[in-house]
């Protein structure tokens, strides 16, 4: 157990729908990162939050949004889902805004859009 | 922008033998960090080893070691005495201190044969 908790582990939904993925960072970590892993795009950075504020943005679609709450858990909202959004979504956390020894990853949420 | 290239999509090695996984990267930065992550069938992203670009000494973690060639922008992973539990996807990743984003390669699937 890495200490980073992601729920749900699996999610199947239809095109056009909206889903919310949840991440609880490791105790004491203030930064949360979201990554998408798909067969064609590989692992891509989506967005980072630090202590409730957006810190960095990557290849995140406009249909996607995220936030970090006062208790430091984060949610990734995916709307108007398309077949191509099917992927493994990872959350990772770190104590600060930068961690030279890498992050701690959760076990991911497998999203299948049908 | 940084890019990370893993040109070998898959490799196979006999148990107890040694295998080397290749990775090259492109950056104009002088200070950065390189990582190898392991993703077993459980999907968990596990940090295997890290290298700081300003350190000339190659990093070593038990059976895992790297060959870091800064001028050639090469960062290969050597796994000695391969074990069945080493079967996984391995990702090479790059990070610069000013930007906490991890840039990943496409990954390589390693199979360890009994």
mmCIF file of N, CA, C and O in Angstrom, chain A residues 36 41 44-47 57-61 64, chain B residues 101:
data_model
loop_
_atom_site.group_PDB
_atom_site.id
_atom_site.type_symbol
_atom_site.label_atom_id
_atom_site.label_comp_id
_atom_site.label_asym_id
_atom_site.label_seq_id
_atom_site.Cartn_x
_atom_site.Cartn_y
_atom_site.Cartn_z
ATOM 1 N N UNK A 36 -2.629 10.472 -16.964
ATOM 2 C CA UNK A 36 -3.449 9.574 -17.772
ATOM 3 C C UNK A 36 -2.546 8.594 -18.494
ATOM 4 O O UNK A 36 -1.535 8.999 -19.091
ATOM 5 N N UNK A 41 -1.290 7.175 -26.179
ATOM 6 C CA UNK A 41 -0.575 8.371 -25.697
ATOM 7 C C UNK A 41 0.459 8.072 -24.617
ATOM 8 O O UNK A 41 1.265 8.928 -24.279
ATOM 9 N N UNK A 44 0.743 10.491 -19.529
ATOM 10 C CA UNK A 44 0.793 11.932 -19.723
ATOM 11 C C UNK A 44 0.358 12.657 -18.461
ATOM 12 O O UNK A 44 -0.627 12.294 -17.825
ATOM 13 N N UNK A 45 1.079 13.710 -18.150
ATOM 14 C CA UNK A 45 0.761 14.565 -17.025
ATOM 15 C C UNK A 45 -0.465 15.401 -17.360
ATOM 16 O O UNK A 45 -0.549 15.998 -18.436
ATOM 17 N N UNK A 46 -1.411 15.438 -16.451
ATOM 18 C CA UNK A 46 -2.614 16.239 -16.667
ATOM 19 C C UNK A 46 -2.562 17.549 -15.884
ATOM 20 O O UNK A 46 -2.669 18.638 -16.457
ATOM 21 N N UNK A 47 -2.413 17.431 -14.560
ATOM 22 C CA UNK A 47 -2.512 18.627 -13.738
ATOM 23 C C UNK A 47 -1.937 18.358 -12.350
ATOM 24 O O UNK A 47 -1.891 17.222 -11.902
ATOM 25 N N UNK A 57 -0.139 22.726 -15.220
ATOM 26 C CA UNK A 57 -1.116 22.125 -16.110
ATOM 27 C C UNK A 57 -0.393 21.473 -17.269
ATOM 28 O O UNK A 57 0.550 22.034 -17.824
ATOM 29 N N UNK A 58 -0.869 20.309 -17.639
ATOM 30 C CA UNK A 58 -0.273 19.604 -18.766
ATOM 31 C C UNK A 58 -1.281 19.448 -19.878
ATOM 32 O O UNK A 58 -2.031 20.354 -20.188
ATOM 33 N N UNK A 59 -1.306 18.269 -20.466
ATOM 34 C CA UNK A 59 -2.188 18.020 -21.601
ATOM 35 C C UNK A 59 -3.596 17.649 -21.152
ATOM 36 O O UNK A 59 -4.103 16.581 -21.473
ATOM 37 N N UNK A 60 -4.219 18.528 -20.438
ATOM 38 C CA UNK A 60 -5.563 18.244 -19.932
ATOM 39 C C UNK A 60 -6.604 18.886 -20.843
ATOM 40 O O UNK A 60 -6.513 20.056 -21.201
ATOM 41 N N UNK A 61 -7.566 18.069 -21.252
ATOM 42 C CA UNK A 61 -8.616 18.555 -22.142
ATOM 43 C C UNK A 61 -9.536 19.530 -21.407
ATOM 44 O O UNK A 61 -9.677 19.478 -20.183
ATOM 45 N N UNK A 64 -12.097 18.170 -19.124
ATOM 46 C CA UNK A 64 -11.623 17.640 -17.844
ATOM 47 C C UNK A 64 -11.344 18.799 -16.892
ATOM 48 O O UNK A 64 -10.854 19.859 -17.303
ATOM 49 N N UNK B 101 6.579 18.234 -13.205
ATOM 50 C CA UNK B 101 5.966 17.262 -14.103
ATOM 51 C C UNK B 101 6.968 16.165 -14.467
ATOM 52 O O UNK B 101 8.135 16.439 -14.770
#
